[in-house]
């Protein structure tokens, strides 16, 4: 099982130097994957949790691809209805090829109604639009592969969400189910009920000095180091191919103190759970 890191590409403490250091730390600790999130318009509902500056994910990952050599790079998650699918297909395929096959396209339907309104995209149609986008992506990549004779155009697609529609979307279009911060019992229930093509969850990472009550409601990845390492073991037993650790807890001021997140990542990496 491989490990990734969700890196804040937003907030008052995030500038090019900090992003460069995040990449250096993530790759230096031996993690396999670096992912960033997506918003196009930082409307008030978005700004509460993910304020400006917000670095556009394809631009950011293209830049980081030139600063790294081994890390896979991905989106967690790109809101598909925000962009024309043929543009996404071209950007994703280009980034995948220019990075040496290191790109992972994590996708979702989105949640910020004000942002949808600002972009002129109907919020209530976001599920249907996402399905249409995924179909167009697959067709575009297949056509490009046939026309160019290049069979390595396949960009891994991880599908976020945990509704029945999201699971159907994963099975129909995805390479992996990519749930975001779900309780372990819920993930276990979904995996028992559905034959998903792969499993790559994103979980929290918050280390505590004393144990957190180990109830079904305890967020995966929150607790002492031993609890977090056990969570990773449980996810491995559930068949996780990759687990993405998310050290951001919702306060934009955290982006001014990245060393706190780096200490937590170092603790996980140095206790034998670094990806091989």
Coordinates of C-alpha atoms in Angstrom, one line a residue:
X1 CA 0.0 0.0 0.0
X2 CA 1.3 3.4 -0.9
X3 CA 0.8 6.7 0.9
X4 CA 0.1 10.2 -0.4
X5 CA -0.2 13.7 1.0
X6 CA -3.0 16.2 0.3
X7 CA -1.1 19.5 0.2
X8 CA -2.8 22.9 0.7
X9 CA -2.7 24.9 -2.5
X10 CA -4.7 27.7 -0.9
X11 CA -4.6 30.0 2.1
X12 CA -2.7 33.0 3.5
X13 CA 0.5 31.0 4.2
X14 CA 0.7 29.3 0.8
X15 CA 3.2 30.9 -1.6
X16 CA 5.5 29.4 -4.3
X17 CA 8.3 28.9 -1.7
X18 CA 6.0 27.0 0.7
X19 CA 4.6 24.9 -2.2
X20 CA 8.1 24.1 -3.3
X21 CA 9.0 23.0 0.3
X22 CA 5.9 20.9 0.6
X23 CA 7.0 19.0 -2.5
X24 CA 10.6 18.7 -1.1
X25 CA 9.3 17.3 2.2
X26 CA 6.8 15.0 0.7
X27 CA 9.2 13.5 -1.8
X28 CA 12.1 13.5 0.8
X29 CA 10.1 11.5 3.3
X30 CA 9.5 8.8 0.7
X31 CA 5.8 9.4 0.1
X32 CA 4.4 8.3 -3.2
X33 CA 1.8 10.9 -4.2
X34 CA 1.2 14.6 -3.8
X35 CA -2.3 15.9 -4.4
X36 CA -4.0 19.3 -4.4
X37 CA -7.6 20.5 -4.4
X38 CA -9.7 22.5 -6.9
X39 CA -11.8 25.7 -6.9
X40 CA -12.2 28.1 -9.8
X41 CA -14.0 31.0 -8.1
X42 CA -13.4 31.6 -4.4
X43 CA -16.9 32.5 -3.5
X44 CA -17.9 33.3 0.1
X45 CA -18.9 29.6 0.8
X46 CA -15.5 28.4 -0.5
X47 CA -13.5 31.2 1.2
X48 CA -14.6 30.2 4.7
X49 CA -12.5 27.1 4.4
X50 CA -10.3 27.5 1.4
X51 CA -9.4 31.2 1.0
X52 CA -7.3 33.1 -1.5
X53 CA -4.7 32.7 -2.8
X54 CA -6.0 29.6 -4.4
X55 CA -3.5 28.1 -6.9
X56 CA -5.2 26.5 -9.9
X57 CA -4.4 22.7 -9.7
X58 CA -3.2 22.0 -13.2
X59 CA -0.9 25.0 -13.2
X60 CA 0.4 24.1 -9.7
X61 CA 1.0 20.4 -10.5
X62 CA 2.7 21.2 -13.8
X63 CA 5.1 23.4 -12.0
X64 CA 5.7 20.8 -9.2
X65 CA 6.2 18.1 -11.9
X66 CA 9.4 20.0 -12.9
X67 CA 10.5 20.2 -9.3
X68 CA 10.1 16.5 -8.5
X69 CA 11.2 13.2 -10.0
X70 CA 9.4 10.3 -8.3
X71 CA 6.2 11.7 -6.8
X72 CA 2.9 11.0 -8.5
X73 CA 0.8 14.2 -8.7
X74 CA -3.0 14.4 -8.6
X75 CA -6.2 16.2 -7.9
X76 CA -8.3 15.5 -4.8
X77 CA -10.7 16.4 -6.3
X78 CA -11.1 18.2 -9.6
X79 CA -14.7 19.4 -9.9
X80 CA -15.5 18.1 -13.3
X81 CA -18.6 20.3 -14.2
X82 CA -16.5 23.5 -13.9
X83 CA -14.6 22.9 -17.1
X84 CA -15.3 21.7 -20.6
X85 CA -14.5 18.0 -20.7
X86 CA -12.3 18.2 -23.8
X87 CA -10.2 20.8 -22.1
X88 CA -9.8 18.6 -19.1
X89 CA -8.9 15.6 -21.3
X90 CA -6.2 17.6 -23.1
X91 CA -4.7 19.1 -19.8
X92 CA -4.8 15.8 -18.0
X93 CA -3.2 13.9 -20.9
X94 CA -0.5 16.5 -21.4
X95 CA 0.3 16.6 -17.7
X96 CA 0.4 12.9 -17.5
X97 CA 2.8 12.6 -20.5
X98 CA 5.0 15.6 -19.6
X99 CA 5.4 14.2 -16.0
X100 CA 6.4 10.8 -17.2
X101 CA 3.1 9.1 -16.4
X102 CA 2.8 10.5 -12.9
X103 CA -0.6 12.1 -13.0
X104 CA -3.7 10.9 -11.2
X105 CA -7.0 12.6 -12.0
X106 CA -9.2 12.6 -8.9
X107 CA -12.7 13.9 -9.7
X108 CA -15.9 14.9 -7.9
X109 CA -19.2 16.6 -8.5
X110 CA -18.6 19.6 -6.2
X111 CA -20.5 21.1 -3.3
X112 CA -20.2 25.0 -3.5
X113 CA -23.5 26.2 -4.8
X114 CA -22.3 29.9 -5.0
X115 CA -19.3 28.8 -7.1
X116 CA -21.6 26.9 -9.5
X117 CA -23.8 30.0 -9.8
X118 CA -20.7 32.2 -10.5
X119 CA -19.6 29.9 -13.3
X120 CA -23.1 29.6 -14.8
X121 CA -23.2 25.8 -14.2
X122 CA -26.5 24.4 -12.8
X123 CA -25.9 23.0 -9.4
X124 CA -28.7 20.5 -9.5
X125 CA -27.3 19.0 -12.7
X126 CA -23.8 18.4 -11.4
X127 CA -24.1 14.6 -11.1
X128 CA -25.4 14.2 -14.7
X129 CA -22.7 16.6 -15.9
X130 CA -20.0 14.7 -14.1
X131 CA -21.1 11.5 -15.8
X132 CA -21.1 13.1 -19.2
X133 CA -17.7 14.6 -18.6
X134 CA -16.2 11.2 -17.6
X135 CA -17.7 9.6 -20.7
X136 CA -16.2 12.3 -22.9
X137 CA -12.8 12.0 -21.2
X138 CA -12.7 8.3 -21.9
X139 CA -13.7 8.7 -25.5
X140 CA -11.2 11.5 -26.0
X141 CA -8.3 9.5 -24.6
X142 CA -9.3 6.4 -26.6
X143 CA -9.5 8.4 -29.8
X144 CA -6.1 10.1 -29.2
X145 CA -4.5 6.7 -28.4
X146 CA -5.9 5.2 -31.6
X147 CA -4.9 8.2 -33.8
X148 CA -1.4 8.6 -32.4
X149 CA -0.6 5.0 -31.8
X150 CA 0.3 5.9 -28.3
X151 CA -1.2 3.3 -25.9
X152 CA 0.1 5.0 -22.7
X153 CA -2.5 7.8 -22.7
X154 CA -4.5 6.1 -19.9
X155 CA -4.8 8.6 -17.0
X156 CA -5.8 7.0 -13.8
X157 CA -9.2 8.3 -12.7
X158 CA -10.2 8.2 -9.0
X159 CA -13.9 9.0 -8.3
X160 CA -14.9 10.8 -5.1
X161 CA -18.2 10.7 -3.2
X162 CA -20.0 7.9 -1.4
X163 CA -23.6 8.2 -2.5
X164 CA -25.0 5.3 -4.6
X165 CA -24.6 7.5 -7.7
X166 CA -21.0 8.1 -6.8
X167 CA -20.4 4.3 -6.4
X168 CA -22.1 3.6 -9.7
X169 CA -19.9 6.3 -11.3
X170 CA -16.8 4.7 -9.9
X171 CA -17.7 1.3 -11.2
X172 CA -18.6 2.6 -14.6
X173 CA -15.8 5.1 -15.2
X174 CA -13.1 4.9 -12.5
X175 CA -9.9 3.2 -11.7
X176 CA -10.5 3.6 -8.0
X177 CA -13.0 4.8 -5.4
X178 CA -11.6 7.9 -3.7
X179 CA -13.8 8.6 -0.6
X180 CA -12.9 11.7 1.4
X181 CA -12.7 11.5 5.2
X182 CA -15.3 8.8 5.7
X183 CA -15.6 6.7 8.9
X184 CA -14.0 3.3 8.7
X185 CA -17.3 1.4 9.2
X186 CA -19.0 3.3 6.3
X187 CA -16.0 2.5 4.0
X188 CA -16.1 -1.1 5.1
X189 CA -19.8 -1.3 4.4
X190 CA -19.5 0.2 0.9
X191 CA -16.7 -2.2 0.0
X192 CA -18.6 -5.2 1.2
X193 CA -21.6 -4.2 -0.9
X194 CA -19.9 -3.1 -4.1
X195 CA -17.2 -4.5 -6.3
X196 CA -15.2 -1.3 -6.9
X197 CA -12.3 -1.3 -9.3
X198 CA -9.8 0.0 -6.7
X199 CA -9.8 1.7 -3.3
X200 CA -7.8 4.9 -2.6
X201 CA -9.2 6.8 0.3
X202 CA -8.3 10.2 1.6
X203 CA -8.2 10.4 5.4
X204 CA -7.4 13.0 8.0
X205 CA -4.0 13.2 9.7
X206 CA -4.1 14.7 13.2
X207 CA -1.8 13.2 15.8
X208 CA -2.8 13.5 19.5
X209 CA -0.7 13.0 22.6
X210 CA -3.4 10.9 24.3
X211 CA -5.7 8.3 22.7
X212 CA -8.9 9.3 21.2
X213 CA -11.9 7.2 22.2
X214 CA -12.0 4.4 19.7
X215 CA -15.6 4.5 18.7
X216 CA -17.1 4.1 15.2
X217 CA -17.4 7.9 15.1
X218 CA -13.6 8.5 15.5
X219 CA -12.3 10.0 12.3
X220 CA -9.9 7.7 10.6
X221 CA -6.4 9.2 10.9
X222 CA -7.1 11.1 14.1
X223 CA -5.5 9.9 17.3
X224 CA -2.2 8.8 18.7
X225 CA 0.5 7.6 16.3
X226 CA -0.4 4.0 17.2
X227 CA -4.0 4.6 16.4
X228 CA -3.2 6.2 13.1
X229 CA -0.8 3.3 12.1
X230 CA -3.6 0.9 13.1
X231 CA -6.0 2.8 10.8
X232 CA -3.6 2.4 8.0
X233 CA -3.4 -1.3 8.7
X234 CA -7.2 -1.6 8.6
X235 CA -7.3 0.3 5.3
X236 CA -4.6 -2.0 3.9
X237 CA -6.7 -5.0 4.9
X238 CA -9.7 -3.5 3.2
X239 CA -7.7 -3.5 0.0
X240 CA -6.5 0.1 -0.2
X241 CA -4.0 0.6 -3.0
X242 CA -3.1 4.1 -1.8
X243 CA -4.1 6.2 1.2
X244 CA -3.9 10.0 1.0
X245 CA -3.1 11.7 4.3
X246 CA -4.8 15.1 4.7
X247 CA -3.1 17.2 7.5
X248 CA -5.3 20.3 6.9
X249 CA -8.1 20.6 9.5
X250 CA -10.1 23.6 8.2
X251 CA -8.4 26.6 9.8
X252 CA -6.8 28.7 7.0
X253 CA -4.2 30.0 9.6
X254 CA -2.8 26.5 9.6
X255 CA -1.3 27.2 6.2
X256 CA 1.1 29.7 7.9
X257 CA 2.4 26.8 10.1
X258 CA 3.2 24.0 7.7
X259 CA 5.9 22.6 10.1
X260 CA 3.2 21.2 12.3
X261 CA 1.9 19.1 9.4
X262 CA 5.4 18.1 8.4
X263 CA 6.1 16.8 11.9
X264 CA 3.0 14.6 11.7
X265 CA 4.0 13.3 8.3
X266 CA 7.5 12.6 9.5
X267 CA 6.2 10.6 12.4
X268 CA 4.2 8.4 10.1
X269 CA 7.1 8.0 7.6
X270 CA 9.7 7.1 10.2
X271 CA 7.6 4.4 11.8
X272 CA 7.9 1.9 8.9
X273 CA 4.8 3.0 7.0
X274 CA 6.6 4.9 4.3
X275 CA 5.6 3.7 0.8
X276 CA 8.0 1.4 -1.0

